[in-house]
Coordinates of C-alpha atoms and ligand atoms in Angstrom, one line a residue:
M195 CA 0.0 0.0 0.0
S196 CA 1.2 3.5 -0.7
D197 CA 2.3 6.2 1.7
V198 CA -0.5 8.1 3.6
S199 CA 0.8 11.6 2.6
H200 CA -1.3 11.7 -0.6
Q201 CA -4.4 12.1 1.5
N202 CA -3.1 15.4 2.8
D203 CA -2.2 16.8 -0.6
V204 CA -5.9 17.0 -1.5
L205 CA -6.7 19.2 1.5
E206 CA -3.7 21.5 0.9
P207 CA -2.6 21.9 4.5
P208 CA 0.0 24.4 5.6
S209 CA 3.4 23.2 4.6
C210 CA 5.0 20.8 7.1
K211 CA 7.8 23.3 7.6
K212 CA 5.4 25.7 9.3
T213 CA 4.4 23.0 11.8
K214 CA 5.9 23.9 15.1
I215 CA 6.2 21.1 17.5
D216 CA 7.3 21.8 21.1
R217 CA 9.0 18.7 22.4
Q218 CA 10.8 17.6 25.5
N219 CA 12.2 14.1 26.1
E220 CA 11.2 11.9 29.1
N221 CA 14.2 13.1 31.0
G222 CA 13.1 16.7 30.7
G223 CA 15.9 17.7 28.3
S224 CA 15.0 19.5 25.1
V225 CA 15.1 17.4 21.9
D226 CA 15.6 18.2 18.3
H227 CA 12.9 19.8 16.4
L228 CA 10.9 17.3 14.4
E229 CA 9.3 17.9 11.1
L230 CA 6.4 15.9 9.6
K231 CA 8.0 16.0 6.2
D232 CA 10.7 13.7 7.6
F233 CA 8.3 11.2 9.0
I234 CA 8.2 7.9 7.1
A235 CA 4.9 6.1 7.8
E236 CA 5.1 2.3 8.1
K237 CA 2.0 1.1 9.7
I238 CA -1.4 2.3 10.8
L239 CA -1.9 1.2 14.4
K240 CA -5.4 2.5 14.8
N241 CA -7.9 4.4 12.6
N242 CA -11.0 5.5 14.5
T243 CA -13.6 6.9 12.2
N244 CA -15.8 8.0 15.1
S245 CA -13.2 10.0 17.0
K246 CA -11.5 10.9 13.6
T247 CA -8.1 9.9 15.1
V248 CA -5.4 7.9 13.5
C249 CA -2.1 6.6 15.0
I250 CA 0.7 5.8 12.6
Q251 CA 3.9 4.0 13.4
G252 CA 7.0 5.0 11.5
K253 CA 10.4 6.6 11.8
F254 CA 12.0 10.0 11.2
R255 CA 14.5 10.2 8.3
D256 CA 18.1 9.9 9.4
K257 CA 17.0 9.0 13.0
S258 CA 17.0 5.7 14.7
G259 CA 14.1 4.4 16.8
V260 CA 10.4 4.1 16.3
A261 CA 8.1 7.1 16.2
L262 CA 4.4 7.4 16.6
V263 CA 2.3 10.2 15.0
L264 CA -1.2 10.7 16.3
L265 CA -3.5 12.8 14.1
E266 CA -6.9 14.1 15.2
K267 CA -9.4 16.2 13.3
N268 CA -10.3 19.1 15.5
A269 CA -13.8 19.8 16.6
F270 CA -15.5 22.9 15.1
R271 CA -14.8 26.0 17.2
E272 CA -18.0 28.0 17.4
E273 CA -16.2 31.3 17.1
E274 CA -14.9 30.3 13.7
L275 CA -18.4 29.7 12.2
N276 CA -18.7 33.1 10.7
E277 CA -17.5 35.3 7.9
T278 CA -13.9 35.5 9.1
G279 CA -13.7 31.7 9.6
Y280 CA -15.5 29.1 7.5
F281 CA -17.6 31.5 5.6
C282 CA -14.8 33.8 4.4
P283 CA -14.0 34.5 0.7
D284 CA -11.0 32.1 0.9
T285 CA -13.2 29.0 1.4
V286 CA -13.6 26.9 -1.7
L287 CA -16.7 24.9 -2.2
Q288 CA -16.9 22.1 -4.8
T289 CA -20.2 20.6 -5.8
Y290 CA -20.8 16.9 -5.6
F291 CA -24.4 17.1 -6.7
Q292 CA -27.5 19.2 -6.5
N293 CA -31.0 17.8 -6.5
D294 CA -34.0 20.0 -6.1
I295 CA -33.5 21.7 -2.7
Y296 CA -30.6 19.4 -1.7
G297 CA -27.0 20.1 -2.3
N298 CA -23.9 18.1 -1.4
Y299 CA -20.5 19.7 -1.5
V300 CA -17.0 19.4 -0.3
C301 CA -15.6 22.4 1.5
F302 CA -12.0 23.5 1.7
P303 CA -11.8 26.1 4.4
K304 CA -8.7 28.3 4.9
S305 CA -5.9 26.5 6.7
S306 CA -6.1 28.4 9.9
V307 CA -9.5 26.9 10.7
N308 CA -8.6 23.5 9.3
S309 CA -5.8 22.4 11.6
V310 CA -5.2 18.8 12.7
K311 CA -4.1 18.2 16.3
T312 CA -0.8 16.3 16.2
T313 CA 1.0 14.4 18.8
I314 CA 4.4 12.8 18.3
I315 CA 5.9 10.2 20.5
Y316 CA 9.6 9.8 19.8
P317 CA 11.4 7.6 20.6
A318 CA 8.3 5.4 21.2
T319 CA 8.6 2.2 23.3
E320 CA 6.8 -1.1 22.8
K321 CA 4.3 0.0 25.5
H322 CA 3.4 3.1 23.5
I323 CA 2.8 0.9 20.4
V324 CA 0.6 -1.5 22.4
K325 CA -1.3 1.5 23.9
F326 CA -2.1 3.0 20.6
S327 CA -2.8 -0.2 18.7
Q328 CA -6.3 -1.4 17.7
Q329 CA -7.0 -4.6 19.6
E330 CA -9.5 -6.9 21.3
V331 CA -10.7 -5.7 24.7
H332 CA -12.0 -7.7 27.7
I333 CA -13.5 -6.8 31.0
V334 CA -12.5 -8.4 34.3
L335 CA -13.9 -7.9 37.8
E336 CA -10.9 -7.2 40.1
T337 CA -11.6 -8.3 43.7
P338 CA -9.3 -7.0 46.4
E339 CA -7.7 -10.4 46.4
L340 CA -7.0 -10.3 42.7
Y341 CA -5.7 -6.8 43.0
N342 CA -3.1 -7.9 45.6
K343 CA -2.3 -11.2 44.0
L344 CA -2.1 -10.2 40.3
T345 CA -2.5 -6.5 39.5
L346 CA -0.3 -5.0 42.2
P347 CA 2.7 -7.2 41.6
H348 CA 2.3 -6.5 37.9
I349 CA 2.2 -2.7 38.5
E350 CA 5.3 -3.0 40.7
K351 CA 7.2 -5.1 38.2
E352 CA 6.4 -3.0 35.1
H353 CA 7.9 0.2 36.5
F354 CA 5.7 2.5 34.4
N355 CA 7.8 5.6 33.4
L356 CA 6.4 8.6 35.2
Q357 CA 9.1 11.0 34.1
W358 CA 6.7 13.3 32.2
V359 CA 4.6 13.6 35.5
Y360 CA 7.7 14.5 37.5
N361 CA 8.8 17.0 34.8
I362 CA 5.5 18.9 35.2
L363 CA 5.6 18.8 39.0
E364 CA 9.2 19.9 39.2
G365 CA 8.6 22.8 36.9
K366 CA 10.7 21.4 34.0
T367 CA 8.1 21.1 31.3
E368 CA 4.7 22.4 30.2
Q369 CA 5.0 25.3 32.7
D370 CA 3.5 27.8 30.3
R371 CA 0.4 25.6 30.1
I372 CA -0.3 25.4 33.9
V373 CA -3.7 26.6 34.8
H374 CA -3.3 26.2 38.6
N375 CA -0.4 25.3 40.8
N376 CA -1.0 24.5 44.4
K377 CA 2.5 23.9 45.8
C378 CA 1.6 22.2 49.1
E379 CA 3.6 18.9 49.2
K380 CA 0.8 16.9 50.9
E381 CA -2.4 18.3 49.4
G382 CA -1.1 20.3 46.4
F383 CA -1.6 19.6 42.8
V384 CA -1.0 20.9 39.3
L385 CA -3.9 21.5 36.9
L386 CA -3.0 21.8 33.2
P387 CA -4.4 20.9 29.8
D388 CA -4.2 17.2 29.0
L389 CA -2.0 16.0 26.2
K390 CA -5.2 15.1 24.3
W391 CA -6.4 18.7 24.3
D392 CA -5.2 21.6 22.2
G393 CA -5.8 24.0 25.1
I394 CA -8.1 26.2 23.0
T395 CA -11.2 24.5 21.8
K396 CA -13.7 24.8 24.5
E397 CA -15.9 22.1 23.0
T398 CA -13.2 19.5 23.7
L399 CA -11.9 20.9 27.0
Y400 CA -9.7 18.4 28.8
L401 CA -7.6 19.2 31.8
L402 CA -5.6 17.0 34.2
A403 CA -5.0 17.5 37.9
I404 CA -1.8 15.8 39.0
V405 CA -1.3 15.4 42.7
R406 CA 2.1 16.4 44.2
Q407 CA 2.1 13.6 46.7
R408 CA 4.1 10.6 45.4
G409 CA 3.2 7.0 46.0
L410 CA -0.5 7.2 45.4
K411 CA -1.0 4.9 42.5
S412 CA -4.7 4.9 41.8
L413 CA -8.2 4.8 43.2
R414 CA -7.2 1.6 45.1
D415 CA -4.9 3.6 47.4
L416 CA -7.4 6.2 48.5
N417 CA -9.0 6.3 52.0
A418 CA -10.4 9.0 54.4
S419 CA -7.0 10.5 55.0
H420 CA -7.1 11.7 51.3
L421 CA -10.4 13.4 51.5
P422 CA -8.9 16.9 52.1
L423 CA -6.7 16.4 49.0
L424 CA -9.6 15.2 46.8
K425 CA -11.9 18.0 48.0
R426 CA -9.2 20.6 47.3
I427 CA -8.7 19.3 43.8
R428 CA -12.5 19.4 43.2
D429 CA -13.0 22.9 44.6
E430 CA -9.9 24.6 43.3
G431 CA -10.2 22.8 39.9
K432 CA -13.8 23.9 39.4
K433 CA -13.0 27.5 40.5
K434 CA -10.0 27.8 38.1
I435 CA -11.9 26.4 35.2
L436 CA -14.7 28.8 35.7
E437 CA -12.3 31.7 35.9
K438 CA -10.2 30.8 32.9
Y439 CA -12.7 29.0 30.5
N440 CA -16.0 30.3 31.8
L441 CA -17.4 26.8 32.3
P442 CA -19.5 26.2 35.4
D443 CA -19.0 23.1 37.5
S444 CA -22.4 21.8 36.4
Q445 CA -20.9 21.3 32.9
L446 CA -17.8 19.4 34.0
R447 CA -17.2 15.7 34.2
I448 CA -14.5 15.1 36.9
Y449 CA -13.3 11.5 37.2
F450 CA -10.6 8.9 37.7
H451 CA -9.7 6.1 35.4
Y452 CA -9.5 2.6 36.6
Q453 CA -7.1 1.2 35.6
P454 CA -5.1 4.3 34.7
S455 CA -2.2 4.1 32.2
F456 CA 0.1 6.0 34.6
Y457 CA 0.2 5.0 38.3
H458 CA 0.6 8.4 39.8
L459 CA -2.7 9.8 41.1
H460 CA -4.4 12.2 38.7
I461 CA -7.9 13.3 37.9
H462 CA -9.5 14.1 34.6
F463 CA -11.6 17.3 34.0
T464 CA -13.6 17.3 30.8
Y465 CA -16.4 19.3 29.3
L466 CA -19.7 17.4 29.9
R467 CA -20.7 17.6 26.2
H468 CA -17.4 16.3 25.0
E469 CA -17.3 12.5 24.6
A470 CA -13.7 12.1 25.6
P471 CA -12.1 8.7 25.3
G472 CA -12.4 6.7 28.6
I473 CA -15.6 8.3 29.9
Y474 CA -17.4 5.0 29.8
V475 CA -18.8 3.1 32.8
E476 CA -16.2 0.4 32.7
K477 CA -13.4 2.9 33.1
A478 CA -14.5 6.3 34.6
H479 CA -15.2 6.9 38.3
L480 CA -16.7 10.3 39.1
L481 CA -14.8 12.2 41.8
S482 CA -18.0 13.0 43.6
T483 CA -18.9 9.3 43.8
V484 CA -15.4 8.4 45.0
I485 CA -15.6 11.1 47.8
N486 CA -19.0 9.9 48.7
N487 CA -18.0 6.2 48.9
I488 CA -14.9 7.1 51.1
E489 CA -17.0 9.2 53.4
M490 CA -19.4 6.3 53.9
M491 CA -16.5 3.8 54.4
S492 CA -12.9 4.9 54.7
D493 CA -11.5 1.7 53.2
Y494 CA -14.2 1.4 50.4
Y495 CA -11.6 1.2 47.7
Q496 CA -9.6 -1.5 49.4
K497 CA -12.7 -3.6 49.8
A498 CA -14.6 -3.0 46.6
S499 CA -14.5 -5.2 43.5
L500 CA -13.6 -2.9 40.6
P501 CA -14.2 -3.9 37.0
F502 CA -11.6 -2.8 34.5
T503 CA -10.9 -3.4 30.8
I504 CA -7.8 -5.2 29.5
R505 CA -6.6 -5.1 25.9
Q506 CA -5.2 -8.3 24.5
M507 CA -1.8 -6.9 23.9
D508 CA -1.4 -5.4 27.4
N509 CA 1.1 -7.4 29.5
I510 CA -1.5 -7.6 32.3
F511 CA -3.7 -9.6 30.0
N512 CA -1.1 -12.4 30.1
V513 CA -1.1 -12.3 33.9
Y514 CA -4.9 -12.7 34.0
E515 CA -4.9 -15.2 31.2
T516 CA -2.2 -17.5 32.7
N517 CA -4.1 -17.5 35.9
G518 CA -7.3 -18.6 34.1
Y519 CA -9.4 -15.4 34.5
I520 CA -9.7 -14.6 30.9
Q521 CA -9.3 -16.1 27.4
K522 CA -7.8 -14.8 24.3
V523 CA -9.9 -14.4 21.2
E524 CA -8.8 -14.0 17.6
P525 CA -8.8 -10.3 16.6
N526 CA -11.6 -9.2 14.2
I527 CA -9.7 -6.4 12.6
G528 CA -6.0 -6.5 11.9
N529 CA -3.6 -3.6 11.7
T530 CA -3.0 -2.1 8.3
E531 CA 0.5 -2.3 6.8
L532 CA 1.4 0.7 4.8
I533 CA 4.5 -0.7 3.2
D534 CA 5.4 -4.2 2.1
K535 CA 8.1 -5.6 4.2
Ligands
LIG880 P1 -4.7 7.7 32.4 O1 -6.1 7.6 33.0 O2 -3.6 7.2 33.2 O3 -4.6 7.0 31.1 O4 -4.6 9.2 32.1 P2 -5.4 7.1 29.7 O5 -4.3 7.5 28.7 O6 -5.9 5.7 29.4 O7 -6.4 8.1 29.8 C1 -3.3 9.8 31.8 C2 -3.6 11.1 31.1 O8 -2.4 11.8 31.0 C3 -4.2 10.9 29.7 O9 -5.4 11.7 29.6 C4 -3.1 11.5 28.8 O10 -3.5 12.1 27.7 C5 -2.4 12.4 29.7 N1 -0.9 12.6 29.4 C6 -0.1 11.7 29.1 N2 1.2 12.2 28.9 C7 2.4 11.5 28.5 C8 1.1 13.6 29.1 C9 2.0 14.7 29.0 O11 3.1 14.5 28.7 N3 1.4 15.9 29.3 C10 0.1 16.1 29.6 N4 -0.3 17.3 29.8 N5 -0.8 15.1 29.7 C11 -0.3 13.8 29.4

């Protein structure tokens, strides 16, 4: 199959040279500036037509190591739906067909309202490839016993790299993006736009609150002693989002993921109307419910059975499979190779 770049030519995007990509490596040092014109696409890991996202594995010309490029069509920004945005003289409209009162066209808006959110992970590890690949997914009910016997040893063995989290907390990266910084070591946190958000489009608002305290892995570690921390994140997070983005708390979805991908406690803040990835019942736990459960029973999250999803390529799948809690199935949809190997 041919290279994917031909699809872009049709839309006449701004030249790759103009694409500025701010990057920092996992150790907090700055890395070379990467250009999309140097990216050689090798394999489509995932192509989601609902979320309009695609993840492509490849490499950068003259560089070693695997790179992942994630492209996402941006949501429409309401302030651009006017005569200076989509309906300006630069917009080109080509007719597909017209029939009576019905017309079907393809529209080529000017490039400034037609951007594609782009994330680059370089060098990418095997874990990143697994995370962004399309694959079969299963659900398991994790009892406290299973957590202690299978999940916890797995988390401890895997040593998930949290360098990006520490870089933010230690003031090394993304500092210009920080929305709120409570520096209290015990009950402080940083609130900033999530990697998944462009930081501008209100319709897809997505912020992350990262606690300063180290050693809190997930929901499972929380008890009544953490209530002041959780309430502070809830209250200060809501206040800052109202001040900065003019969104009231009644329009925010504030939640944990279980299992998270990164075992350093963090809380997601998204716009209620935005169907962000991971808001589904099998993964999201509302902060308000978590606070309420802990208020009723301090060790609720040490006693509860919590369901979570596992993807077949995740290492933890093997752990649950080997112990007879889950069975592998043949994938329905394979990955798409872009080049013949
Ligand atoms: P999660 O629940 O552990 O995993 O959330 P998920 O990816 O399954 O949601 C971690 C969150 O951290 C995700 O929403 C990521 O998009 C976000 N995230 C990951 N990284 C590596 C970064 C980063 O470098 N900067 C920021 N701002 N957010 C990140």
